[in-house]
Structures are given as C-alpha cells and as structure tokens.
mmCIF file of C-alpha atoms in Angstrom:
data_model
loop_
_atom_site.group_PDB
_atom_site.id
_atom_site.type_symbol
_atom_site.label_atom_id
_atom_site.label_comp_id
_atom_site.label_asym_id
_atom_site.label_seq_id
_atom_site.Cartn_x
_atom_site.Cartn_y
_atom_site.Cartn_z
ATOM 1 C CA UNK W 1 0.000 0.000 0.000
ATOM 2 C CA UNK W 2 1.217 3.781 -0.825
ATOM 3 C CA UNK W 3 3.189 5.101 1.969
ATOM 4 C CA UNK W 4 1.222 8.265 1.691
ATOM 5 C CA UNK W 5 -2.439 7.448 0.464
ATOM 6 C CA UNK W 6 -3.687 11.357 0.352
ATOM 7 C CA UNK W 7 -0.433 12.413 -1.646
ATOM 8 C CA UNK W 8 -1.047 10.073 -3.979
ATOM 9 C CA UNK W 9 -4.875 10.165 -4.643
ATOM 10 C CA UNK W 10 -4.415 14.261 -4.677
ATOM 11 C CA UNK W 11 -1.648 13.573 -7.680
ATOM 12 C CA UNK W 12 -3.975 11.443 -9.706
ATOM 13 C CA UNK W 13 -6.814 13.681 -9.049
ATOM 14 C CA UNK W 14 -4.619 16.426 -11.226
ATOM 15 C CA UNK W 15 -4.041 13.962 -14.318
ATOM 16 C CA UNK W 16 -5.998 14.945 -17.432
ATOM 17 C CA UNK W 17 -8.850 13.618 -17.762
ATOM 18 C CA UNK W 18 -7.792 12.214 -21.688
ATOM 19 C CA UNK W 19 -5.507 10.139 -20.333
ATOM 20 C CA UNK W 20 -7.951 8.094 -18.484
ATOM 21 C CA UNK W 21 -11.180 8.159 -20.728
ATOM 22 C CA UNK W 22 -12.128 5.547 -22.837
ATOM 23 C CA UNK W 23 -11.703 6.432 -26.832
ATOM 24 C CA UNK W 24 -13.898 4.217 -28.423
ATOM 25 C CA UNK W 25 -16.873 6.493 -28.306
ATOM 26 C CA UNK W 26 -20.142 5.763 -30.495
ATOM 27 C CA UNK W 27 -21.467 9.183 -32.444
ATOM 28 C CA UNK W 28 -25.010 8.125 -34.332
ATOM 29 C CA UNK W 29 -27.340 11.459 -35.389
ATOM 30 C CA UNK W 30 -30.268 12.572 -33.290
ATOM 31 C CA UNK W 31 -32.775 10.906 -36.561
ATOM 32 C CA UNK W 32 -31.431 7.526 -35.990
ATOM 33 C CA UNK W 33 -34.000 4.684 -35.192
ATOM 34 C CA UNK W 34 -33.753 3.402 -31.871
ATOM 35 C CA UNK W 35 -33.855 -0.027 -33.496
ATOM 36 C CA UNK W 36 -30.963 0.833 -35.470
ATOM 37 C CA UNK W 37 -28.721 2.086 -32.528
ATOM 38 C CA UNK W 38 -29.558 -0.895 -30.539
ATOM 39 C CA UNK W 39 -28.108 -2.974 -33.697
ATOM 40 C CA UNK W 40 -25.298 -0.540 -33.288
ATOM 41 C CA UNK W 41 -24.701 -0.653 -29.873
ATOM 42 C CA UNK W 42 -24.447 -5.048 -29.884
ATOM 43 C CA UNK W 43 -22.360 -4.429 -33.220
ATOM 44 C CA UNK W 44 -19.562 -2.179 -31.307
ATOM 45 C CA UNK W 45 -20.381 -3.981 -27.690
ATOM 46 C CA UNK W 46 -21.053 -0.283 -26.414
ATOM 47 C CA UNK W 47 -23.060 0.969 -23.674
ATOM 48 C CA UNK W 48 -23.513 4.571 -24.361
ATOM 49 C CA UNK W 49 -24.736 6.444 -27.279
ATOM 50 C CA UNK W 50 -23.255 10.038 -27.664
ATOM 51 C CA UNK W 51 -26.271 11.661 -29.791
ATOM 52 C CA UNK W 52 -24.919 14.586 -32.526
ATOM 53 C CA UNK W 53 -27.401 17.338 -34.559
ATOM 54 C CA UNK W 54 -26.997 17.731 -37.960
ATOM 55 C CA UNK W 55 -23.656 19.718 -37.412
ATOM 56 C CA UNK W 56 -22.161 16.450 -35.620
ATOM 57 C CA UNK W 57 -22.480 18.810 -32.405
ATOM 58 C CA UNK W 58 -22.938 16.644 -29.351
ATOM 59 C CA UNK W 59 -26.222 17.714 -27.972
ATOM 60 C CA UNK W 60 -27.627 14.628 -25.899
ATOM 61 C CA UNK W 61 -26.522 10.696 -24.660
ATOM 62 C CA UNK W 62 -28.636 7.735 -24.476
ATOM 63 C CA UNK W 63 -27.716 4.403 -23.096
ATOM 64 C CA UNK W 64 -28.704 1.421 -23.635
ATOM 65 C CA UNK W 65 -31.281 1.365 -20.772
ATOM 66 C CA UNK W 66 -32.824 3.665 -22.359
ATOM 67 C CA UNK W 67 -33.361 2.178 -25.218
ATOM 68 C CA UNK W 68 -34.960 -1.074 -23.491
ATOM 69 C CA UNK W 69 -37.019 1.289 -21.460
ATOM 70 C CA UNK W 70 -38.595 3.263 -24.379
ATOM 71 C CA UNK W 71 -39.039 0.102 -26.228
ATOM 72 C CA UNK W 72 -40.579 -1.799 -23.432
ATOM 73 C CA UNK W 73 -43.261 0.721 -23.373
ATOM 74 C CA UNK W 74 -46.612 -0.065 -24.698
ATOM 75 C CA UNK W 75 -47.719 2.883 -25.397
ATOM 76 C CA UNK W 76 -44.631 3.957 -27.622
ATOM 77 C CA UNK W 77 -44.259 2.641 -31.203
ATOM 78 C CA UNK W 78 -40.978 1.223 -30.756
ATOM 79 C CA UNK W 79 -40.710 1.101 -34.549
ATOM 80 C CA UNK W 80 -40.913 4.772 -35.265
ATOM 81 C CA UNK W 81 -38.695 5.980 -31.802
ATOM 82 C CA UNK W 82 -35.445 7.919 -32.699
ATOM 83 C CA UNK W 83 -32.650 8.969 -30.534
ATOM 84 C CA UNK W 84 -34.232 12.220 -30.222
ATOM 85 C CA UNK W 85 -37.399 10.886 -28.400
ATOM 86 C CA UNK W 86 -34.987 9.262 -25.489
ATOM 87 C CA UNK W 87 -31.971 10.780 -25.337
ATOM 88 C CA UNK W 88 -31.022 12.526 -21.878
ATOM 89 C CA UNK W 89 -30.453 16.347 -22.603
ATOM 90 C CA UNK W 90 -28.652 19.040 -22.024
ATOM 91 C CA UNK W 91 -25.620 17.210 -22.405
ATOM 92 C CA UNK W 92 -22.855 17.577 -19.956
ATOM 93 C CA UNK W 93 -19.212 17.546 -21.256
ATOM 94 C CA UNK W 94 -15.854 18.503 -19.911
ATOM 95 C CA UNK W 95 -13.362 19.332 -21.846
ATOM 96 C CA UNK W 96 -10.290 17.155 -22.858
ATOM 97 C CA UNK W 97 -7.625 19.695 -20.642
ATOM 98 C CA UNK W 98 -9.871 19.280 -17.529
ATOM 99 C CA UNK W 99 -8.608 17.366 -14.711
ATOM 100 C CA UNK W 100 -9.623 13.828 -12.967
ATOM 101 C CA UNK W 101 -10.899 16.122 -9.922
ATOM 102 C CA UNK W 102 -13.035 18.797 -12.128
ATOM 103 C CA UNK W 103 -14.153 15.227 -13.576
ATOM 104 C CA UNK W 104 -15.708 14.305 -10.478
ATOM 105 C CA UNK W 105 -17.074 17.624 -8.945
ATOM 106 C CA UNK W 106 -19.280 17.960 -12.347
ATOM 107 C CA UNK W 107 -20.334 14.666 -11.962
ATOM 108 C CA UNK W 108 -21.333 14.639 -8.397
ATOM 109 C CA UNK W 109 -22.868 18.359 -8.960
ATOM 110 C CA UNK W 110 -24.904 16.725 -11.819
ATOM 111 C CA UNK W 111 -26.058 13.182 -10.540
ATOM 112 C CA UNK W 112 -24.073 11.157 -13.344
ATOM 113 C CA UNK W 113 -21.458 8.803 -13.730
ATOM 114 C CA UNK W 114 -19.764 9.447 -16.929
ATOM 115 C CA UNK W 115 -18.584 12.239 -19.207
ATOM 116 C CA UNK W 116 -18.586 12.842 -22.912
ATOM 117 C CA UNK W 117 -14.861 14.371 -22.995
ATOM 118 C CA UNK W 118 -14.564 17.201 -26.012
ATOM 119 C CA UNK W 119 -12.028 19.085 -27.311
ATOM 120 C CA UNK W 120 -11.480 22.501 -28.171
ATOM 121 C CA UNK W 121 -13.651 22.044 -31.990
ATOM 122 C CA UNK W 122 -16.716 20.879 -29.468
ATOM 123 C CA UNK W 123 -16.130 17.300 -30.795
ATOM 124 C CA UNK W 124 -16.058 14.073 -28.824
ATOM 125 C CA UNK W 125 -13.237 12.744 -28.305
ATOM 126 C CA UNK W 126 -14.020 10.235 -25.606
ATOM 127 C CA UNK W 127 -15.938 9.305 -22.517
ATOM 128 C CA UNK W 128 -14.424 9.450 -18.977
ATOM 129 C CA UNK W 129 -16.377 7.363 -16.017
ATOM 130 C CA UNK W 130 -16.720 7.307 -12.695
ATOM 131 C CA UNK W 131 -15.521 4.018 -11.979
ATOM 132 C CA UNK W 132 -12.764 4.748 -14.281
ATOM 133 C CA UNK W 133 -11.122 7.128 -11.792
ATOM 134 C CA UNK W 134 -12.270 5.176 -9.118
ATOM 135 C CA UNK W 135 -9.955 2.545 -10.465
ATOM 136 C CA UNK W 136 -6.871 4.921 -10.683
ATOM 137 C CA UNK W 137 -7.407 5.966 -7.358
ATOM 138 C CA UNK W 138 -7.531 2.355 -6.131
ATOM 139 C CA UNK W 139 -4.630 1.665 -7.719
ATOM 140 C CA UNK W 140 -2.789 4.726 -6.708
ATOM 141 C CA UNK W 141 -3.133 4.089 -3.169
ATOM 142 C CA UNK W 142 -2.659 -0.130 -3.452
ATOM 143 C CA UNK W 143 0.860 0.821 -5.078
ATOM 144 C CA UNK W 144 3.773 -0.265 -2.981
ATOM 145 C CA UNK W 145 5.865 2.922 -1.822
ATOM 146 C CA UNK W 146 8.645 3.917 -4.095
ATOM 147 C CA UNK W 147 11.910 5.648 -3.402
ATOM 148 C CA UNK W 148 10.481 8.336 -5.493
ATOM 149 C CA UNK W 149 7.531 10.493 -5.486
ATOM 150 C CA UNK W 150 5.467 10.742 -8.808
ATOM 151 C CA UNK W 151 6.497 14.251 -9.722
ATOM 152 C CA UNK W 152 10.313 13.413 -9.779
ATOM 153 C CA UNK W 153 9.682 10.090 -11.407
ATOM 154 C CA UNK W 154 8.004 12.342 -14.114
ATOM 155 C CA UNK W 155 11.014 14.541 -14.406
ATOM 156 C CA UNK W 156 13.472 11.011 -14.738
ATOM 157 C CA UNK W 157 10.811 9.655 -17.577
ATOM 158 C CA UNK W 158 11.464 12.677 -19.360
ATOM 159 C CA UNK W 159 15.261 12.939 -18.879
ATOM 160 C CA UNK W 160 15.356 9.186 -20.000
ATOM 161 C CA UNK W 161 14.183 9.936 -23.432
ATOM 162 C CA UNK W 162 16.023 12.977 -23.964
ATOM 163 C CA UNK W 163 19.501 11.024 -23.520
ATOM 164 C CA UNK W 164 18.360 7.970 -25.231
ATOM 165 C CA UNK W 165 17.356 10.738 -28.245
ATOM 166 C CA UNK W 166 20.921 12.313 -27.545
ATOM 167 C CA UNK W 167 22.732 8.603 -27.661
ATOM 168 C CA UNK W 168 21.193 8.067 -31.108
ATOM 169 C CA UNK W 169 22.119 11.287 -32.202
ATOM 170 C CA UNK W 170 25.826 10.929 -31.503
ATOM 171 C CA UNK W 171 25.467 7.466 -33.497
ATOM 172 C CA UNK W 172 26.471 10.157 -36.489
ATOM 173 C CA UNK W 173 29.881 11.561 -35.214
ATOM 174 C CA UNK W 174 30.958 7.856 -33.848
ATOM 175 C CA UNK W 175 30.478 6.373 -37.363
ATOM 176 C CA UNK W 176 32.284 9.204 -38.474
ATOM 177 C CA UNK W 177 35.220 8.422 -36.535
ATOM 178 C CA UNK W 178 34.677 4.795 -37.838
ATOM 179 C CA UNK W 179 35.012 5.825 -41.193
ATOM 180 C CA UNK W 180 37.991 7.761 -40.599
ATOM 181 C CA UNK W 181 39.673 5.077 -38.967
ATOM 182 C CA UNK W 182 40.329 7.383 -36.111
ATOM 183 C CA UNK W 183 39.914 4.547 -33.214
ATOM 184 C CA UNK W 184 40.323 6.566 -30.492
ATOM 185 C CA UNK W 185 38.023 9.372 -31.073
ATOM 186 C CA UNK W 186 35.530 6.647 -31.794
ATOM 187 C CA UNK W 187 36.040 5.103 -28.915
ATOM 188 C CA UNK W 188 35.289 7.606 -26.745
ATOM 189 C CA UNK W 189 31.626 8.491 -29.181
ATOM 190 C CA UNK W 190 31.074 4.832 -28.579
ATOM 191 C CA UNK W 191 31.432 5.227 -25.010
ATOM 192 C CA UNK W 192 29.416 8.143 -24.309
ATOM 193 C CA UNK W 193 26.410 7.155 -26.650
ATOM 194 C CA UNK W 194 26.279 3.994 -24.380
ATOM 195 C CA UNK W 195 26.722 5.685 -21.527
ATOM 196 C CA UNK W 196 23.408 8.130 -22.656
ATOM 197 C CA UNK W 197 21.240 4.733 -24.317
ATOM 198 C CA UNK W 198 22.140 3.145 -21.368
ATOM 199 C CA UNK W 199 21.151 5.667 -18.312
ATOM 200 C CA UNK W 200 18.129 6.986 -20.523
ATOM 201 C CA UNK W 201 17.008 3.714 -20.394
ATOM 202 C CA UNK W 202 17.046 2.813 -16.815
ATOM 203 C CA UNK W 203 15.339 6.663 -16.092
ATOM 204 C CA UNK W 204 12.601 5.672 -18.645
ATOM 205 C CA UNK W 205 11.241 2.591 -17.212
ATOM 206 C CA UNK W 206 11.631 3.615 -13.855
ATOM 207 C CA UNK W 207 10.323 7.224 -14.651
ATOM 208 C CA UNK W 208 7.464 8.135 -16.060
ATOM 209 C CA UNK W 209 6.182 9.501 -19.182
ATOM 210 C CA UNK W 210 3.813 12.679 -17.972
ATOM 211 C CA UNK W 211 3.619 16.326 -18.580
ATOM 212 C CA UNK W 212 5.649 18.911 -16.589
ATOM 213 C CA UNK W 213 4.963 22.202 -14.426
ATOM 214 C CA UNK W 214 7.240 25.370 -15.181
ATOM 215 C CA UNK W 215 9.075 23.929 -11.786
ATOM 216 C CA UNK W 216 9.784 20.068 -13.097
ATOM 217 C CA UNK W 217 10.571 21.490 -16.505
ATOM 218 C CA UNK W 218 13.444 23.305 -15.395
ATOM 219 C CA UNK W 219 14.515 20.969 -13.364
ATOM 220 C CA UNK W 220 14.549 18.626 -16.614
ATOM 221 C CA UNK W 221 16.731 21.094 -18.486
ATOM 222 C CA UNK W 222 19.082 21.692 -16.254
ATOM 223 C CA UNK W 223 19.572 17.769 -15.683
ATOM 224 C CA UNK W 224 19.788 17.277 -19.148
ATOM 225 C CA UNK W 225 22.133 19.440 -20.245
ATOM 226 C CA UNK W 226 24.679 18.432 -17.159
ATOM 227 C CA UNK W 227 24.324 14.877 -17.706
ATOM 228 C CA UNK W 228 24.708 15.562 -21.925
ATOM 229 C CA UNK W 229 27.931 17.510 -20.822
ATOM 230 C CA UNK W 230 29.271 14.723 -17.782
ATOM 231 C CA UNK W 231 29.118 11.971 -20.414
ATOM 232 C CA UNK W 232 30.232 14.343 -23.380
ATOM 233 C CA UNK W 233 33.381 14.823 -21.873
ATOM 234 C CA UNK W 234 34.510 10.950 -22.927
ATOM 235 C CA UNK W 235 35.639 11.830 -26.367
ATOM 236 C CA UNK W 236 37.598 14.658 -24.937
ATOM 237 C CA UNK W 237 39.670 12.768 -22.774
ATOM 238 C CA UNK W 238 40.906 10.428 -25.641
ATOM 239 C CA UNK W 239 42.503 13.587 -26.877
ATOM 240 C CA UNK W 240 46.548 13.214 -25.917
ATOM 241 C CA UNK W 241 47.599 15.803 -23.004
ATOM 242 C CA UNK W 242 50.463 14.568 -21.236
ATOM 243 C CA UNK W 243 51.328 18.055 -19.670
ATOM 244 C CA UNK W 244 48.085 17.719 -17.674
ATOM 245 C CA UNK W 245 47.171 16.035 -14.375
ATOM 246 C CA UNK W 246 43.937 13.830 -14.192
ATOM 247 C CA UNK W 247 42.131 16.315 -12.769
ATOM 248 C CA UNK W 248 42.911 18.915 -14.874
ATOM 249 C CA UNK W 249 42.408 17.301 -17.921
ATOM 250 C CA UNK W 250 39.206 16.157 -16.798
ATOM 251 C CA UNK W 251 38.146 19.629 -15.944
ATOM 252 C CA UNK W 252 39.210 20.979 -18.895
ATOM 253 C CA UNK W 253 36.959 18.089 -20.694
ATOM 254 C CA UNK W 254 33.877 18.956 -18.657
ATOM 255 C CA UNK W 255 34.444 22.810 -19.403
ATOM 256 C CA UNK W 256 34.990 21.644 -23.560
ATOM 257 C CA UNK W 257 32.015 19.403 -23.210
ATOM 258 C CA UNK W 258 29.469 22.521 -21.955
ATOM 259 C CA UNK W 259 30.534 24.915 -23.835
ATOM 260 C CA UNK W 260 29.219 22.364 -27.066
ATOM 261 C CA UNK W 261 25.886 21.230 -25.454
ATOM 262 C CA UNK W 262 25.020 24.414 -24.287
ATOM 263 C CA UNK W 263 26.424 26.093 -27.901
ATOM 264 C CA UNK W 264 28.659 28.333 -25.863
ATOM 265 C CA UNK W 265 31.673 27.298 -28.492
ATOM 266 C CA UNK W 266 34.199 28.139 -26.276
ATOM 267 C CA UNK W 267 37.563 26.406 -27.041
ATOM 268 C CA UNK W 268 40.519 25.345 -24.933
ATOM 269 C CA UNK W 269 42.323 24.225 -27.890
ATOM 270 C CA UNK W 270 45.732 26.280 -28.819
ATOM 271 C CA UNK W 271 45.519 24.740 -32.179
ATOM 272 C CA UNK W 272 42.247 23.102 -33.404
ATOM 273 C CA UNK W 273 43.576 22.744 -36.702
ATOM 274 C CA UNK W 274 45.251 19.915 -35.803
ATOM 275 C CA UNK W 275 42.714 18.206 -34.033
ATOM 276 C CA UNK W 276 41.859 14.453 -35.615
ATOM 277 C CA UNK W 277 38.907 15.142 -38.034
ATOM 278 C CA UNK W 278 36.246 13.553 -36.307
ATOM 279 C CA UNK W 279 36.691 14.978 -33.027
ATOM 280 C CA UNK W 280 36.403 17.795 -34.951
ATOM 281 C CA UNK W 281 33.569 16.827 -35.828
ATOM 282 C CA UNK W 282 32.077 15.690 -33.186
ATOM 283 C CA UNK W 283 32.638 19.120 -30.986
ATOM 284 C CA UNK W 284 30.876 20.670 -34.062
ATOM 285 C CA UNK W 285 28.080 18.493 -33.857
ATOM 286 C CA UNK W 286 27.149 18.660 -30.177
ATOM 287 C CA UNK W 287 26.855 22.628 -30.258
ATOM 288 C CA UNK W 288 24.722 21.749 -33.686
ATOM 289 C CA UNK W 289 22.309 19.501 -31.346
ATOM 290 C CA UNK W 290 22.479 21.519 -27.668
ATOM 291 C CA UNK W 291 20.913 24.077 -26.019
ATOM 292 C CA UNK W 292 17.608 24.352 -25.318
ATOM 293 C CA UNK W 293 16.519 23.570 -29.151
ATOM 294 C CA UNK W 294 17.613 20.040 -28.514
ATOM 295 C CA UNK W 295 15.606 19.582 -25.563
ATOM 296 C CA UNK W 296 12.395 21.417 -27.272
ATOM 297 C CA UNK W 297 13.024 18.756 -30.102
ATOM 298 C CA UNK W 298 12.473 15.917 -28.118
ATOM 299 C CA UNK W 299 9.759 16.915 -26.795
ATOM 300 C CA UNK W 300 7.898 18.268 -29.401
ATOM 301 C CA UNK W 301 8.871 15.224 -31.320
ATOM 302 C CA UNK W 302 7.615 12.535 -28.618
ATOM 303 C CA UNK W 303 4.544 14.266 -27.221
ATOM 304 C CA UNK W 304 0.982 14.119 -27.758
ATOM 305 C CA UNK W 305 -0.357 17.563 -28.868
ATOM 306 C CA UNK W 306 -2.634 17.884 -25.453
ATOM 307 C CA UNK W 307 0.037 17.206 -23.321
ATOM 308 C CA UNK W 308 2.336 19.611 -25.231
ATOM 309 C CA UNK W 309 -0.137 22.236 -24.633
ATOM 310 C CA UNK W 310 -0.467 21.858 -20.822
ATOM 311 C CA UNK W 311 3.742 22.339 -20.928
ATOM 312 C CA UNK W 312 3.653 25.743 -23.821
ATOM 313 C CA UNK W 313 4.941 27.443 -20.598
ATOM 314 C CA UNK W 314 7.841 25.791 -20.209
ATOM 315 C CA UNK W 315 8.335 25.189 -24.263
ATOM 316 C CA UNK W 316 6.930 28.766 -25.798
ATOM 317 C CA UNK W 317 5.295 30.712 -23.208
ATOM 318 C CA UNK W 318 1.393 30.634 -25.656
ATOM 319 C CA UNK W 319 -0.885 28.522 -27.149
ATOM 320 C CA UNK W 320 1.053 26.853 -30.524
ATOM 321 C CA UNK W 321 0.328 24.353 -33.208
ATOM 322 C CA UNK W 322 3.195 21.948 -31.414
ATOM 323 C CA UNK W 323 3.347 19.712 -34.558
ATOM 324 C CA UNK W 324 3.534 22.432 -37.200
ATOM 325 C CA UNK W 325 6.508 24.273 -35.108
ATOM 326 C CA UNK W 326 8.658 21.038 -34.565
ATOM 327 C CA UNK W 327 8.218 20.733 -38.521
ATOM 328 C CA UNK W 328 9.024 24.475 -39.206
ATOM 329 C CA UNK W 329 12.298 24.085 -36.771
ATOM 330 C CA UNK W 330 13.811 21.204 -38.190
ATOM 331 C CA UNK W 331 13.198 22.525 -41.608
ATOM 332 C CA UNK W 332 14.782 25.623 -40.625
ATOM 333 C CA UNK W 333 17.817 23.465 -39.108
ATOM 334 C CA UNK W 334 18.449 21.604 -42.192
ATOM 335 C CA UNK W 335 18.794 24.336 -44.382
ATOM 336 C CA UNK W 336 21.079 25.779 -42.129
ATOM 337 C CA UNK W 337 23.319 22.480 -42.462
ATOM 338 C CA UNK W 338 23.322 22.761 -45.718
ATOM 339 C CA UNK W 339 23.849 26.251 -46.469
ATOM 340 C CA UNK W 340 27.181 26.083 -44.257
ATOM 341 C CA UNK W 341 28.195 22.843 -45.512
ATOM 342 C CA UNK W 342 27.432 24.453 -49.229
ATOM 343 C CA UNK W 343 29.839 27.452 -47.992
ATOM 344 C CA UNK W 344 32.703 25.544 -45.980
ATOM 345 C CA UNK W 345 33.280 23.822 -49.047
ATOM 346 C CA UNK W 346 33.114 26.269 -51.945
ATOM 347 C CA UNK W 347 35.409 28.855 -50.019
ATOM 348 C CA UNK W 348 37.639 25.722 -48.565
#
C-alpha cells in the first residue's frame, strides 16, 4: 500500500482527464431509429450512445437502458422511436484539458457517472467514467511505496528519453570516426552514446512519461544538459595531453564538453587545426544539437499535442500548433546544415 495514500490520490486527481477516458466512443445522429442504434450498440459492444445534430455537435446521450425502457413501453411505437425521443439532454461535457478532480465535482454536482470528454472544436473525443477514476485511485493508493515520489519520477521519464534521443544522435559523429579510422576518437563516441542509451534507459522505465509544471521542466533542463555535458566529456579525454594532471584534464573536458551542449563554443584548444577530423567533428556536432533547441526537439517530437499544450509554458510561453513548429524548426535546421556545408566547401 502507498506510503502516503492522500499524496497520492491528490496527484492522480490532477491527471488529465484524456488520459484516463475511454476512446472508443459511439457518435449516431439525433434521426437515428432506436432499433438501429440498438443494432449498433451489440455491433460495437457499447453501452452509451453520444447523440450529434446535424452539425455532428454533441447535444444529448442515451444508453442502452434507455433504449430497453422506451421500447418496453406499450404505449410507444418502438418502430418509429429515434434517438431524439430518449436521449437525456442538455448534455454535460468537460473538456479534454480538464482534470480527474473537475471530472468528479461535475459529476457529483450533476447526478451522473460518466462524461462525454470534447475538445477545443466541441467534438467528442471520448468518454471518462466514474468508476474509471475510481480505479486509478484504487490503484494509486494499493501501489507499494517507491523511493520516489510521482512528480520526480516524471522529471526522470522525461530525462530518459532525452539522452536515449541524444545517444542516437551521436550514433552520427561515432560512425564518423569509424570511417575515418580514427579509433580513439571513436572510442570515446562509442562510449558516451552507451553511456546516454544506457542511463536513458534505466530513467525511462523507472520514470514516467507525464507532462511537466514550469518547476519540473526546469529541473529537466538543467539535468539534461549536465548529464549531456558529464558523459560528453569521454571523447575529450581520448585527446593526448600529457602536460596535464587527471584532474585537470578532466576539468578541462567537462568545461569543452558545456561549452558544445550548451552552444557556448568556447575552445581550450591552442591549435584546433590539428585536431583528428572527427573529433572535430564531433565538438561541431554537439553545439549543432544543444541548447535548449535540442531539448524542445524531443519533446515536441515525442509528445501528444494535449500534453504539449499543458507544458507551452515551459516550451513557448502561448498557445502553438506543437506539430507544425517542430516541422518548421527542423526545416529551418536543415537548411542551415546545408547552407554552411554548401559554404565551408566552396570557399575551402
């Protein structure tokens, strides 16, 4: 059982609600015979009935007790009875952002036990019940205790996949140094893109994938781009400096390392020129994929669009079209590539 039942009923109870309501929602027009939604309803193996006008605008429910009610009535012509005639109306919705507590407060302020769940076009997008949450609650407080609590296991889900994305990243410069025959070097790629696909992978299954607060976002950034720069430094200290102690070589690698993930570009390097190629490379390429663009990335590129919309403070600050600005960025990246690479090479 949860160490600490209240904390975690009061975390569920902030969840969305459309990560907990049930998407396989029937949609049949207010005309249809009640005969033909009961076919419908065995068809699909569906309780509920979400009834639509003309404009596909949700405007009542009917269940399928309703339907046996209406028919079992003598003194209705079963045959002639559409949705219309025993649907339950107004319909009460919540909307897709709403949380597993606003959930329950509208449903105890109304008398009902489920939810048509809409979005911000006023379509259905799913149906939320009571014993739905119930269920998450039970569960919630049946959990054994962790070390962690569920907003920090939220923060090491996240920083899992954005060093697992980082490890396949750096899958470019190590091949690089493969190709060059530049052992070393690759060695050291080698080493930290395990090091990232590893550790990512041990935060993601412990963690957990869920959206962030301003607070757990920047705790997420600031993890990630320390533990990007702690394993960066691997390559760096392949790179021969006899004239240095371990500690000060190590130091200087660290220092190296930030100033690529966070695109600071600062070199330590008296003569870069005659650096191998693929290291490089490589520095070149980890100021190409840090800062805070790599991190937005990631998440833009793994994240549902109404999850990415509860986090637009941490990511943009106002309502975007998530999807169409992760396009519009990489776009923008890649013909940045190539204009320099076009460049470097005509003027040498």
């Amino acid at each position: 059982m949860s160490i600490n039942p209240e904390k975690a009923i009061s975390y569920i109870l902030t969840k969305s609600v459309s990560a907990y309501m049930d998407k396989d929602v029937l949609l049949l027009n207010q005309n249809t015979l009640t005969r033909d939604a009961a076919r419908m309803l065995q068809h699909y193996e569906a309780d509920d009935i979400v009834v639509t006008d003309e404009k596909r605008d949700p405007i009542g429910i009917v269940t399928d007790e309703d339907i046996l009610r209406k028919v079992s009535d003598v003194t209705v012509y079963a045959e002639a009875t559409s949705l219309k005639d025993v649907m339950s109306t107004p319909l009460i919705v919540i909307n897709e952002k709403a949380t597993l507590q606003d959930a329950l407060h509208k449903m105890r302020d109304n008398s009902i036990r489920k939810l048509p769940v809409i979005n911000k076009k006023n379509q259905v997008i799913g149906i939320i019940f009571q014993g739905t949450i119930a269920n998450a609650i039970r569960d919630a407080t049946a959990t054994p205790p962790r070390l962690l609590s569920p907003p920090i296991k939220a923060i090491l889900g996240n920083l899992g996949i954005v060093l697992q994305f980082a490890g396949v990243l750096l899958l470019v410069p190590a091949l690089v140094a493969k190709v060059l025959a530049e052992t070393d070097i690759a060695t050291g790629i080698y080493l930290n893109t395990v090091l990232l696909l590893v550790i990512g992978f041990f935060l993601n299954s412990y963690g957990e994938k869920a959206s962030l607060n301003l607070q757990q976002a920047s705790v997420l950034v600031f993890s990630s781009l320390f533990l990007l720069t702690l394993f960066g430094t691997a390559p760096y200290l392949y790179i021969s400096t006899p004239d240095l102690s371990t500690g000060e070589a190590f130091s200087n690698a660290f220092f190296s390392s930030a100033a690529g993930f966070t695109t600071g570009g600062i070199s330590l390097f008296d003569e870069p020129e005659n650096l191998p190629q693929s290291f490089t490379f490589y520095r070149s390429f980890t100021q190409l994929v840090g800062g805070m663009s790599f991190i937005y990335l990631v998440i833009t590129a793994f994240y549902p669009e109404s999850k990415l919309q509860s986090m637009r403070g941490f990511i943009s600050g106002r309502t975007l079209h998530m999807r169409e600005l992760f396009g519009t960025i990489t776009i923008i990246f890649t013909l940045y590539i190539v204009i320099v690479a076009l460049l470097l090479w005509v003027f040498g």
